[in-house]
């Protein structure tokens, strides 16, 4: 049973999250501020943290890199802050995902499951997304069993998303990793993603293989 630490200063939110998590058979720990959260991290060693940013005394963003330094712990931001710069900052600092309040309980649980799978051991060699298989060892990409030819940049973007499957990867992080020391415009990335969708998505498919988080980044759906 995975252990989840809820960090939120509002008792009503903590109660709702506890009920949601316990119904899904998670063990739950609670903290109402940053000090309690850091103590719980050391004493209770949670497998995942649901972190609010609006904490008393210390902004939750300051806790993100502290928690993210523990590679075995999944970190989801659950916050009423819906500004793009807050989301980008949290993800760039190491959060696995960002859920805005008010949230849908089933969506929250789904994102938590994905984050826990990512943190549970090493990254999979072959990542499956719908009918697409991405082999991160051989660099082979197949759709419905057929080889797909990708350009170097297309594969590098896809592989990066596959390494973080189910998690939002910010535009800034993709640009830095794929284009390195150059100063590319985001239009280059949009062109690569458009080409990937055309090559990988089956005609008539419902929903996009590569999800767009408006103004933030992209997510490979799993």
mmCIF file with all atom_site columns, C-alpha atoms in Angstrom:
data_model
loop_
_atom_site.group_PDB
_atom_site.id
_atom_site.type_symbol
_atom_site.label_atom_id
_atom_site.label_alt_id
_atom_site.label_comp_id
_atom_site.label_asym_id
_atom_site.label_entity_id
_atom_site.label_seq_id
_atom_site.pdbx_PDB_ins_code
_atom_site.Cartn_x
_atom_site.Cartn_y
_atom_site.Cartn_z
_atom_site.occupancy
_atom_site.B_iso_or_equiv
_atom_site.pdbx_formal_charge
_atom_site.auth_seq_id
_atom_site.auth_comp_id
_atom_site.auth_asym_id
_atom_site.auth_atom_id
_atom_site.pdbx_PDB_model_num
ATOM 1   C CA . UNK A 1 1   ? 0.000   0.000  0.000   1.00 0.00 ? 1   UNK A CA 1
ATOM 2   C CA . UNK A 1 2   ? 1.478   3.319  -1.094  1.00 0.00 ? 2   UNK A CA 1
ATOM 3   C CA . UNK A 1 3   ? 1.744   6.058  1.526   1.00 0.00 ? 3   UNK A CA 1
ATOM 4   C CA . UNK A 1 4   ? 0.662   9.583  0.520   1.00 0.00 ? 4   UNK A CA 1
ATOM 5   C CA . UNK A 1 5   ? 1.432   12.809 2.363   1.00 0.00 ? 5   UNK A CA 1
ATOM 6   C CA . UNK A 1 6   ? -1.170  15.582 2.006   1.00 0.00 ? 6   UNK A CA 1
ATOM 7   C CA . UNK A 1 7   ? 0.248   19.070 2.574   1.00 0.00 ? 7   UNK A CA 1
ATOM 8   C CA . UNK A 1 8   ? -2.528  21.662 2.771   1.00 0.00 ? 8   UNK A CA 1
ATOM 9   C CA . UNK A 1 9   ? -3.476  24.275 5.356   1.00 0.00 ? 9   UNK A CA 1
ATOM 10  C CA . UNK A 1 10  ? -7.238  23.866 4.823   1.00 0.00 ? 10  UNK A CA 1
ATOM 11  C CA . UNK A 1 11  ? -8.738  21.057 6.958   1.00 0.00 ? 11  UNK A CA 1
ATOM 12  C CA . UNK A 1 12  ? -11.693 20.666 4.566   1.00 0.00 ? 12  UNK A CA 1
ATOM 13  C CA . UNK A 1 13  ? -9.361  20.026 1.611   1.00 0.00 ? 13  UNK A CA 1
ATOM 14  C CA . UNK A 1 14  ? -7.267  17.601 3.623   1.00 0.00 ? 14  UNK A CA 1
ATOM 15  C CA . UNK A 1 15  ? -10.455 15.767 4.640   1.00 0.00 ? 15  UNK A CA 1
ATOM 16  C CA . UNK A 1 16  ? -11.644 15.518 1.026   1.00 0.00 ? 16  UNK A CA 1
ATOM 17  C CA . UNK A 1 17  ? -8.247  14.298 -0.171  1.00 0.00 ? 17  UNK A CA 1
ATOM 18  C CA . UNK A 1 18  ? -8.025  11.791 2.663   1.00 0.00 ? 18  UNK A CA 1
ATOM 19  C CA . UNK A 1 19  ? -11.441 10.337 1.814   1.00 0.00 ? 19  UNK A CA 1
ATOM 20  C CA . UNK A 1 20  ? -10.528 10.130 -1.873  1.00 0.00 ? 20  UNK A CA 1
ATOM 21  C CA . UNK A 1 21  ? -7.202  8.451  -1.207  1.00 0.00 ? 21  UNK A CA 1
ATOM 22  C CA . UNK A 1 22  ? -8.439  6.027  1.430   1.00 0.00 ? 22  UNK A CA 1
ATOM 23  C CA . UNK A 1 23  ? -11.242 4.858  -0.875  1.00 0.00 ? 23  UNK A CA 1
ATOM 24  C CA . UNK A 1 24  ? -8.485  4.038  -3.358  1.00 0.00 ? 24  UNK A CA 1
ATOM 25  C CA . UNK A 1 25  ? -6.638  2.110  -0.602  1.00 0.00 ? 25  UNK A CA 1
ATOM 26  C CA . UNK A 1 26  ? -3.773  4.528  -0.010  1.00 0.00 ? 26  UNK A CA 1
ATOM 27  C CA . UNK A 1 27  ? -2.309  5.111  3.426   1.00 0.00 ? 27  UNK A CA 1
ATOM 28  C CA . UNK A 1 28  ? -2.609  8.828  4.258   1.00 0.00 ? 28  UNK A CA 1
ATOM 29  C CA . UNK A 1 29  ? -0.509  11.263 6.309   1.00 0.00 ? 29  UNK A CA 1
ATOM 30  C CA . UNK A 1 30  ? -1.419  14.927 6.773   1.00 0.00 ? 30  UNK A CA 1
ATOM 31  C CA . UNK A 1 31  ? 0.549   18.142 7.268   1.00 0.00 ? 31  UNK A CA 1
ATOM 32  C CA . UNK A 1 32  ? -0.858  21.654 7.607   1.00 0.00 ? 32  UNK A CA 1
ATOM 33  C CA . UNK A 1 33  ? 2.273   23.677 6.907   1.00 0.00 ? 33  UNK A CA 1
ATOM 34  C CA . UNK A 1 34  ? 5.833   23.448 5.562   1.00 0.00 ? 34  UNK A CA 1
ATOM 35  C CA . UNK A 1 35  ? 7.402   22.587 8.911   1.00 0.00 ? 35  UNK A CA 1
ATOM 36  C CA . UNK A 1 36  ? 5.036   19.669 9.473   1.00 0.00 ? 36  UNK A CA 1
ATOM 37  C CA . UNK A 1 37  ? 5.558   18.542 5.875   1.00 0.00 ? 37  UNK A CA 1
ATOM 38  C CA . UNK A 1 38  ? 9.344   18.398 6.187   1.00 0.00 ? 38  UNK A CA 1
ATOM 39  C CA . UNK A 1 39  ? 9.061   16.515 9.479   1.00 0.00 ? 39  UNK A CA 1
ATOM 40  C CA . UNK A 1 40  ? 6.666   13.999 7.903   1.00 0.00 ? 40  UNK A CA 1
ATOM 41  C CA . UNK A 1 41  ? 9.021   13.523 4.945   1.00 0.00 ? 41  UNK A CA 1
ATOM 42  C CA . UNK A 1 42  ? 11.748  12.362 7.336   1.00 0.00 ? 42  UNK A CA 1
ATOM 43  C CA . UNK A 1 43  ? 9.630   10.437 9.843   1.00 0.00 ? 43  UNK A CA 1
ATOM 44  C CA . UNK A 1 44  ? 7.009   8.775  7.664   1.00 0.00 ? 44  UNK A CA 1
ATOM 45  C CA . UNK A 1 45  ? 8.867   8.448  4.339   1.00 0.00 ? 45  UNK A CA 1
ATOM 46  C CA . UNK A 1 46  ? 5.861   8.804  1.985   1.00 0.00 ? 46  UNK A CA 1
ATOM 47  C CA . UNK A 1 47  ? 5.783   7.366  -1.522  1.00 0.00 ? 47  UNK A CA 1
ATOM 48  C CA . UNK A 1 48  ? 3.982   10.448 -2.855  1.00 0.00 ? 48  UNK A CA 1
ATOM 49  C CA . UNK A 1 49  ? 3.209   14.014 -1.791  1.00 0.00 ? 49  UNK A CA 1
ATOM 50  C CA . UNK A 1 50  ? 0.155   16.111 -2.711  1.00 0.00 ? 50  UNK A CA 1
ATOM 51  C CA . UNK A 1 51  ? 1.376   19.668 -2.120  1.00 0.00 ? 51  UNK A CA 1
ATOM 52  C CA . UNK A 1 52  ? -0.609  22.904 -1.946  1.00 0.00 ? 52  UNK A CA 1
ATOM 53  C CA . UNK A 1 53  ? 1.363   26.036 -2.826  1.00 0.00 ? 53  UNK A CA 1
ATOM 54  C CA . UNK A 1 54  ? -0.547  28.475 -0.621  1.00 0.00 ? 54  UNK A CA 1
ATOM 55  C CA . UNK A 1 55  ? 0.930   27.434 2.720   1.00 0.00 ? 55  UNK A CA 1
ATOM 56  C CA . UNK A 1 56  ? 1.186   29.704 5.764   1.00 0.00 ? 56  UNK A CA 1
ATOM 57  C CA . UNK A 1 57  ? 4.643   31.020 6.569   1.00 0.00 ? 57  UNK A CA 1
ATOM 58  C CA . UNK A 1 58  ? 6.446   29.486 3.602   1.00 0.00 ? 58  UNK A CA 1
ATOM 59  C CA . UNK A 1 59  ? 5.416   29.309 -0.024  1.00 0.00 ? 59  UNK A CA 1
ATOM 60  C CA . UNK A 1 60  ? 4.862   25.779 -1.245  1.00 0.00 ? 60  UNK A CA 1
ATOM 61  C CA . UNK A 1 61  ? 7.084   26.419 -4.271  1.00 0.00 ? 61  UNK A CA 1
ATOM 62  C CA . UNK A 1 62  ? 10.058  26.535 -1.881  1.00 0.00 ? 62  UNK A CA 1
ATOM 63  C CA . UNK A 1 63  ? 9.326   22.940 -0.884  1.00 0.00 ? 63  UNK A CA 1
ATOM 64  C CA . UNK A 1 64  ? 9.230   21.600 -4.437  1.00 0.00 ? 64  UNK A CA 1
ATOM 65  C CA . UNK A 1 65  ? 13.009  21.259 -5.005  1.00 0.00 ? 65  UNK A CA 1
ATOM 66  C CA . UNK A 1 66  ? 13.450  19.893 -1.466  1.00 0.00 ? 66  UNK A CA 1
ATOM 67  C CA . UNK A 1 67  ? 10.940  17.098 -2.079  1.00 0.00 ? 67  UNK A CA 1
ATOM 68  C CA . UNK A 1 68  ? 12.077  16.568 -5.680  1.00 0.00 ? 68  UNK A CA 1
ATOM 69  C CA . UNK A 1 69  ? 15.587  15.721 -4.440  1.00 0.00 ? 69  UNK A CA 1
ATOM 70  C CA . UNK A 1 70  ? 14.127  12.432 -3.185  1.00 0.00 ? 70  UNK A CA 1
ATOM 71  C CA . UNK A 1 71  ? 13.881  10.467 -6.459  1.00 0.00 ? 71  UNK A CA 1
ATOM 72  C CA . UNK A 1 72  ? 11.635  7.749  -5.029  1.00 0.00 ? 72  UNK A CA 1
ATOM 73  C CA . UNK A 1 73  ? 8.908   10.227 -4.013  1.00 0.00 ? 73  UNK A CA 1
ATOM 74  C CA . UNK A 1 74  ? 6.223   11.277 -6.511  1.00 0.00 ? 74  UNK A CA 1
ATOM 75  C CA . UNK A 1 75  ? 5.237   14.938 -6.182  1.00 0.00 ? 75  UNK A CA 1
ATOM 76  C CA . UNK A 1 76  ? 1.910   16.349 -7.384  1.00 0.00 ? 76  UNK A CA 1
ATOM 77  C CA . UNK A 1 77  ? 0.956   19.979 -6.897  1.00 0.00 ? 77  UNK A CA 1
ATOM 78  C CA . UNK A 1 78  ? -2.711  20.393 -5.928  1.00 0.00 ? 78  UNK A CA 1
ATOM 79  C CA . UNK A 1 79  ? -3.335  24.130 -5.831  1.00 0.00 ? 79  UNK A CA 1
ATOM 80  C CA . UNK A 1 80  ? -5.902  26.830 -6.512  1.00 0.00 ? 80  UNK A CA 1
ATOM 81  C CA . UNK A 1 81  ? -3.202  28.819 -8.300  1.00 0.00 ? 81  UNK A CA 1
ATOM 82  C CA . UNK A 1 82  ? -3.985  28.505 -11.983 1.00 0.00 ? 82  UNK A CA 1
ATOM 83  C CA . UNK A 1 83  ? -1.444  30.946 -13.418 1.00 0.00 ? 83  UNK A CA 1
ATOM 84  C CA . UNK A 1 84  ? 0.779   29.500 -16.112 1.00 0.00 ? 84  UNK A CA 1
ATOM 85  C CA . UNK A 1 85  ? 3.977   30.833 -14.536 1.00 0.00 ? 85  UNK A CA 1
ATOM 86  C CA . UNK A 1 86  ? 3.211   29.009 -11.254 1.00 0.00 ? 86  UNK A CA 1
ATOM 87  C CA . UNK A 1 87  ? 2.631   25.756 -13.132 1.00 0.00 ? 87  UNK A CA 1
ATOM 88  C CA . UNK A 1 88  ? 5.794   26.114 -15.208 1.00 0.00 ? 88  UNK A CA 1
ATOM 89  C CA . UNK A 1 89  ? 7.858   27.026 -12.136 1.00 0.00 ? 89  UNK A CA 1
ATOM 90  C CA . UNK A 1 90  ? 6.629   24.006 -10.166 1.00 0.00 ? 90  UNK A CA 1
ATOM 91  C CA . UNK A 1 91  ? 7.235   21.583 -13.037 1.00 0.00 ? 91  UNK A CA 1
ATOM 92  C CA . UNK A 1 92  ? 10.673  23.013 -13.800 1.00 0.00 ? 92  UNK A CA 1
ATOM 93  C CA . UNK A 1 93  ? 11.592  22.702 -10.112 1.00 0.00 ? 93  UNK A CA 1
ATOM 94  C CA . UNK A 1 94  ? 10.814  18.977 -10.215 1.00 0.00 ? 94  UNK A CA 1
ATOM 95  C CA . UNK A 1 95  ? 7.096   18.390 -9.603  1.00 0.00 ? 95  UNK A CA 1
ATOM 96  C CA . UNK A 1 96  ? 5.688   15.394 -11.473 1.00 0.00 ? 96  UNK A CA 1
ATOM 97  C CA . UNK A 1 97  ? 2.323   16.981 -12.217 1.00 0.00 ? 97  UNK A CA 1
ATOM 98  C CA . UNK A 1 98  ? 0.068   19.929 -11.429 1.00 0.00 ? 98  UNK A CA 1
ATOM 99  C CA . UNK A 1 99  ? -3.629  19.630 -10.621 1.00 0.00 ? 99  UNK A CA 1
ATOM 100 C CA . UNK A 1 100 ? -5.729  22.768 -10.207 1.00 0.00 ? 100 UNK A CA 1
ATOM 101 C CA . UNK A 1 101 ? -8.416  23.110 -7.537  1.00 0.00 ? 101 UNK A CA 1
ATOM 102 C CA . UNK A 1 102 ? -11.267 22.379 -7.710  1.00 0.00 ? 102 UNK A CA 1
ATOM 103 C CA . UNK A 1 103 ? -10.202 18.987 -9.011  1.00 0.00 ? 103 UNK A CA 1
ATOM 104 C CA . UNK A 1 104 ? -11.912 15.862 -10.284 1.00 0.00 ? 104 UNK A CA 1
ATOM 105 C CA . UNK A 1 105 ? -11.149 13.034 -7.844  1.00 0.00 ? 105 UNK A CA 1
ATOM 106 C CA . UNK A 1 106 ? -10.829 10.346 -10.524 1.00 0.00 ? 106 UNK A CA 1
ATOM 107 C CA . UNK A 1 107 ? -8.463  12.478 -12.595 1.00 0.00 ? 107 UNK A CA 1
ATOM 108 C CA . UNK A 1 108 ? -6.349  13.181 -9.513  1.00 0.00 ? 108 UNK A CA 1
ATOM 109 C CA . UNK A 1 109 ? -6.122  9.468  -8.723  1.00 0.00 ? 109 UNK A CA 1
ATOM 110 C CA . UNK A 1 110 ? -5.192  8.666  -12.323 1.00 0.00 ? 110 UNK A CA 1
ATOM 111 C CA . UNK A 1 111 ? -2.398  11.231 -12.307 1.00 0.00 ? 111 UNK A CA 1
ATOM 112 C CA . UNK A 1 112 ? -1.176  9.927  -8.955  1.00 0.00 ? 112 UNK A CA 1
ATOM 113 C CA . UNK A 1 113 ? -1.036  6.373  -10.318 1.00 0.00 ? 113 UNK A CA 1
ATOM 114 C CA . UNK A 1 114 ? 1.012   7.521  -13.313 1.00 0.00 ? 114 UNK A CA 1
ATOM 115 C CA . UNK A 1 115 ? 3.435   9.462  -11.102 1.00 0.00 ? 115 UNK A CA 1
ATOM 116 C CA . UNK A 1 116 ? 3.887   6.485  -8.774  1.00 0.00 ? 116 UNK A CA 1
ATOM 117 C CA . UNK A 1 117 ? 4.542   4.146  -11.707 1.00 0.00 ? 117 UNK A CA 1
ATOM 118 C CA . UNK A 1 118 ? 7.232   6.509  -12.978 1.00 0.00 ? 118 UNK A CA 1
ATOM 119 C CA . UNK A 1 119 ? 8.916   6.630  -9.576  1.00 0.00 ? 119 UNK A CA 1
ATOM 120 C CA . UNK A 1 120 ? 8.674   2.878  -8.981  1.00 0.00 ? 120 UNK A CA 1
ATOM 121 C CA . UNK A 1 121 ? 11.994  1.670  -10.330 1.00 0.00 ? 121 UNK A CA 1
ATOM 122 C CA . UNK A 1 122 ? 13.875  2.677  -13.449 1.00 0.00 ? 122 UNK A CA 1
ATOM 123 C CA . UNK A 1 123 ? 12.365  4.049  -16.626 1.00 0.00 ? 123 UNK A CA 1
ATOM 124 C CA . UNK A 1 124 ? 10.912  1.374  -18.889 1.00 0.00 ? 124 UNK A CA 1
ATOM 125 C CA . UNK A 1 125 ? 12.994  0.430  -21.931 1.00 0.00 ? 125 UNK A CA 1
ATOM 126 C CA . UNK A 1 126 ? 9.891   0.267  -24.133 1.00 0.00 ? 126 UNK A CA 1
ATOM 127 C CA . UNK A 1 127 ? 7.158   2.837  -23.617 1.00 0.00 ? 127 UNK A CA 1
ATOM 128 C CA . UNK A 1 128 ? 3.700   2.052  -24.969 1.00 0.00 ? 128 UNK A CA 1
ATOM 129 C CA . UNK A 1 129 ? 1.201   4.787  -25.808 1.00 0.00 ? 129 UNK A CA 1
ATOM 130 C CA . UNK A 1 130 ? -1.887  3.472  -27.525 1.00 0.00 ? 130 UNK A CA 1
ATOM 131 C CA . UNK A 1 131 ? -0.735  1.639  -30.634 1.00 0.00 ? 131 UNK A CA 1
ATOM 132 C CA . UNK A 1 132 ? 2.702   3.308  -30.561 1.00 0.00 ? 132 UNK A CA 1
ATOM 133 C CA . UNK A 1 133 ? 5.765   1.602  -29.057 1.00 0.00 ? 133 UNK A CA 1
ATOM 134 C CA . UNK A 1 134 ? 8.933   3.613  -28.380 1.00 0.00 ? 134 UNK A CA 1
ATOM 135 C CA . UNK A 1 135 ? 12.079  1.575  -27.716 1.00 0.00 ? 135 UNK A CA 1
ATOM 136 C CA . UNK A 1 136 ? 14.458  3.870  -25.830 1.00 0.00 ? 136 UNK A CA 1
ATOM 137 C CA . UNK A 1 137 ? 17.354  1.413  -26.239 1.00 0.00 ? 137 UNK A CA 1
ATOM 138 C CA . UNK A 1 138 ? 17.253  0.756  -29.982 1.00 0.00 ? 138 UNK A CA 1
ATOM 139 C CA . UNK A 1 139 ? 15.534  4.075  -30.855 1.00 0.00 ? 139 UNK A CA 1
ATOM 140 C CA . UNK A 1 140 ? 12.939  2.143  -32.848 1.00 0.00 ? 140 UNK A CA 1
ATOM 141 C CA . UNK A 1 141 ? 9.418   3.557  -33.065 1.00 0.00 ? 141 UNK A CA 1
ATOM 142 C CA . UNK A 1 142 ? 6.484   1.472  -34.285 1.00 0.00 ? 142 UNK A CA 1
ATOM 143 C CA . UNK A 1 143 ? 2.821   2.220  -34.875 1.00 0.00 ? 143 UNK A CA 1
ATOM 144 C CA . UNK A 1 144 ? 0.563   -0.828 -34.905 1.00 0.00 ? 144 UNK A CA 1
ATOM 145 C CA . UNK A 1 145 ? 3.655   -2.986 -35.438 1.00 0.00 ? 145 UNK A CA 1
ATOM 146 C CA . UNK A 1 146 ? 4.945   -1.001 -38.416 1.00 0.00 ? 146 UNK A CA 1
ATOM 147 C CA . UNK A 1 147 ? 8.222   0.949  -38.288 1.00 0.00 ? 147 UNK A CA 1
ATOM 148 C CA . UNK A 1 148 ? 7.861   4.743  -38.306 1.00 0.00 ? 148 UNK A CA 1
ATOM 149 C CA . UNK A 1 149 ? 10.633  6.899  -39.737 1.00 0.00 ? 149 UNK A CA 1
ATOM 150 C CA . UNK A 1 150 ? 11.357  9.983  -37.661 1.00 0.00 ? 150 UNK A CA 1
ATOM 151 C CA . UNK A 1 151 ? 13.869  12.766 -38.101 1.00 0.00 ? 151 UNK A CA 1
ATOM 152 C CA . UNK A 1 152 ? 16.519  13.192 -35.420 1.00 0.00 ? 152 UNK A CA 1
ATOM 153 C CA . UNK A 1 153 ? 14.696  16.085 -33.734 1.00 0.00 ? 153 UNK A CA 1
ATOM 154 C CA . UNK A 1 154 ? 11.365  14.272 -33.902 1.00 0.00 ? 154 UNK A CA 1
ATOM 155 C CA . UNK A 1 155 ? 12.845  11.234 -32.173 1.00 0.00 ? 155 UNK A CA 1
ATOM 156 C CA . UNK A 1 156 ? 14.631  13.325 -29.526 1.00 0.00 ? 156 UNK A CA 1
ATOM 157 C CA . UNK A 1 157 ? 11.428  15.139 -28.617 1.00 0.00 ? 157 UNK A CA 1
ATOM 158 C CA . UNK A 1 158 ? 9.418   11.901 -28.576 1.00 0.00 ? 158 UNK A CA 1
ATOM 159 C CA . UNK A 1 159 ? 12.046  10.071 -26.499 1.00 0.00 ? 159 UNK A CA 1
ATOM 160 C CA . UNK A 1 160 ? 12.117  12.884 -23.943 1.00 0.00 ? 160 UNK A CA 1
ATOM 161 C CA . UNK A 1 161 ? 8.332   12.753 -23.620 1.00 0.00 ? 161 UNK A CA 1
ATOM 162 C CA . UNK A 1 162 ? 8.501   8.948  -23.365 1.00 0.00 ? 162 UNK A CA 1
ATOM 163 C CA . UNK A 1 163 ? 11.054  9.166  -20.546 1.00 0.00 ? 163 UNK A CA 1
ATOM 164 C CA . UNK A 1 164 ? 8.494   11.267 -18.670 1.00 0.00 ? 164 UNK A CA 1
ATOM 165 C CA . UNK A 1 165 ? 5.405   9.432  -19.973 1.00 0.00 ? 165 UNK A CA 1
ATOM 166 C CA . UNK A 1 166 ? 2.211   10.696 -18.394 1.00 0.00 ? 166 UNK A CA 1
ATOM 167 C CA . UNK A 1 167 ? 3.954   13.772 -17.003 1.00 0.00 ? 167 UNK A CA 1
ATOM 168 C CA . UNK A 1 168 ? 3.936   17.317 -18.364 1.00 0.00 ? 168 UNK A CA 1
ATOM 169 C CA . UNK A 1 169 ? 7.332   18.334 -19.779 1.00 0.00 ? 169 UNK A CA 1
ATOM 170 C CA . UNK A 1 170 ? 7.657   22.094 -20.075 1.00 0.00 ? 170 UNK A CA 1
ATOM 171 C CA . UNK A 1 171 ? 8.466   23.849 -23.342 1.00 0.00 ? 171 UNK A CA 1
ATOM 172 C CA . UNK A 1 172 ? 11.605  25.294 -21.762 1.00 0.00 ? 172 UNK A CA 1
ATOM 173 C CA . UNK A 1 173 ? 12.890  21.886 -20.665 1.00 0.00 ? 173 UNK A CA 1
ATOM 174 C CA . UNK A 1 174 ? 12.285  20.330 -24.096 1.00 0.00 ? 174 UNK A CA 1
ATOM 175 C CA . UNK A 1 175 ? 13.981  23.219 -25.893 1.00 0.00 ? 175 UNK A CA 1
ATOM 176 C CA . UNK A 1 176 ? 17.004  23.061 -23.603 1.00 0.00 ? 176 UNK A CA 1
ATOM 177 C CA . UNK A 1 177 ? 17.383  19.283 -23.873 1.00 0.00 ? 177 UNK A CA 1
ATOM 178 C CA . UNK A 1 178 ? 16.775  18.915 -27.606 1.00 0.00 ? 178 UNK A CA 1
ATOM 179 C CA . UNK A 1 179 ? 18.257  22.116 -29.011 1.00 0.00 ? 179 UNK A CA 1
ATOM 180 C CA . UNK A 1 180 ? 20.910  22.555 -26.330 1.00 0.00 ? 180 UNK A CA 1
ATOM 181 C CA . UNK A 1 181 ? 22.890  25.770 -26.331 1.00 0.00 ? 181 UNK A CA 1
ATOM 182 C CA . UNK A 1 182 ? 21.017  27.206 -29.282 1.00 0.00 ? 182 UNK A CA 1
ATOM 183 C CA . UNK A 1 183 ? 18.225  29.726 -28.793 1.00 0.00 ? 183 UNK A CA 1
ATOM 184 C CA . UNK A 1 184 ? 15.344  28.130 -30.683 1.00 0.00 ? 184 UNK A CA 1
ATOM 185 C CA . UNK A 1 185 ? 11.916  29.637 -31.014 1.00 0.00 ? 185 UNK A CA 1
ATOM 186 C CA . UNK A 1 186 ? 9.000   27.673 -29.668 1.00 0.00 ? 186 UNK A CA 1
ATOM 187 C CA . UNK A 1 187 ? 7.619   27.534 -33.212 1.00 0.00 ? 187 UNK A CA 1
ATOM 188 C CA . UNK A 1 188 ? 10.301  24.938 -34.029 1.00 0.00 ? 188 UNK A CA 1
ATOM 189 C CA . UNK A 1 189 ? 8.996   22.710 -31.245 1.00 0.00 ? 189 UNK A CA 1
ATOM 190 C CA . UNK A 1 190 ? 5.389   23.135 -32.387 1.00 0.00 ? 190 UNK A CA 1
ATOM 191 C CA . UNK A 1 191 ? 6.358   22.044 -35.906 1.00 0.00 ? 191 UNK A CA 1
ATOM 192 C CA . UNK A 1 192 ? 8.094   18.928 -34.564 1.00 0.00 ? 192 UNK A CA 1
ATOM 193 C CA . UNK A 1 193 ? 5.089   18.007 -32.400 1.00 0.00 ? 193 UNK A CA 1
ATOM 194 C CA . UNK A 1 194 ? 2.710   18.551 -35.325 1.00 0.00 ? 194 UNK A CA 1
ATOM 195 C CA . UNK A 1 195 ? 4.838   16.229 -37.488 1.00 0.00 ? 195 UNK A CA 1
ATOM 196 C CA . UNK A 1 196 ? 4.928   13.600 -34.729 1.00 0.00 ? 196 UNK A CA 1
ATOM 197 C CA . UNK A 1 197 ? 1.158   13.648 -34.438 1.00 0.00 ? 197 UNK A CA 1
ATOM 198 C CA . UNK A 1 198 ? 0.775   13.213 -38.188 1.00 0.00 ? 198 UNK A CA 1
ATOM 199 C CA . UNK A 1 199 ? 3.161   10.257 -38.244 1.00 0.00 ? 199 UNK A CA 1
ATOM 200 C CA . UNK A 1 200 ? 2.059   8.486  -35.083 1.00 0.00 ? 200 UNK A CA 1
ATOM 201 C CA . UNK A 1 201 ? -1.673  9.007  -34.720 1.00 0.00 ? 201 UNK A CA 1
ATOM 202 C CA . UNK A 1 202 ? -4.014  6.650  -36.534 1.00 0.00 ? 202 UNK A CA 1
ATOM 203 C CA . UNK A 1 203 ? -6.627  8.204  -38.828 1.00 0.00 ? 203 UNK A CA 1
ATOM 204 C CA . UNK A 1 204 ? -9.825  8.870  -36.926 1.00 0.00 ? 204 UNK A CA 1
ATOM 205 C CA . UNK A 1 205 ? -8.148  8.455  -33.536 1.00 0.00 ? 205 UNK A CA 1
ATOM 206 C CA . UNK A 1 206 ? -9.984  10.078 -30.630 1.00 0.00 ? 206 UNK A CA 1
ATOM 207 C CA . UNK A 1 207 ? -7.734  12.368 -28.609 1.00 0.00 ? 207 UNK A CA 1
ATOM 208 C CA . UNK A 1 208 ? -4.155  13.283 -29.296 1.00 0.00 ? 208 UNK A CA 1
ATOM 209 C CA . UNK A 1 209 ? -1.230  10.998 -28.494 1.00 0.00 ? 209 UNK A CA 1
ATOM 210 C CA . UNK A 1 210 ? 0.751   14.055 -27.411 1.00 0.00 ? 210 UNK A CA 1
ATOM 211 C CA . UNK A 1 211 ? -1.360  16.220 -25.148 1.00 0.00 ? 211 UNK A CA 1
ATOM 212 C CA . UNK A 1 212 ? -0.915  19.982 -25.107 1.00 0.00 ? 212 UNK A CA 1
ATOM 213 C CA . UNK A 1 213 ? -0.925  21.775 -21.754 1.00 0.00 ? 213 UNK A CA 1
ATOM 214 C CA . UNK A 1 214 ? -1.667  25.299 -22.998 1.00 0.00 ? 214 UNK A CA 1
ATOM 215 C CA . UNK A 1 215 ? 1.239   27.646 -22.412 1.00 0.00 ? 215 UNK A CA 1
ATOM 216 C CA . UNK A 1 216 ? 3.128   25.061 -20.323 1.00 0.00 ? 216 UNK A CA 1
ATOM 217 C CA . UNK A 1 217 ? 4.310   22.031 -22.265 1.00 0.00 ? 217 UNK A CA 1
ATOM 218 C CA . UNK A 1 218 ? 3.434   18.598 -23.649 1.00 0.00 ? 218 UNK A CA 1
ATOM 219 C CA . UNK A 1 219 ? 2.499   15.238 -22.164 1.00 0.00 ? 219 UNK A CA 1
ATOM 220 C CA . UNK A 1 220 ? 2.747   11.783 -23.769 1.00 0.00 ? 220 UNK A CA 1
ATOM 221 C CA . UNK A 1 221 ? -0.494  10.054 -22.884 1.00 0.00 ? 221 UNK A CA 1
ATOM 222 C CA . UNK A 1 222 ? -0.220  6.550  -21.444 1.00 0.00 ? 222 UNK A CA 1
#
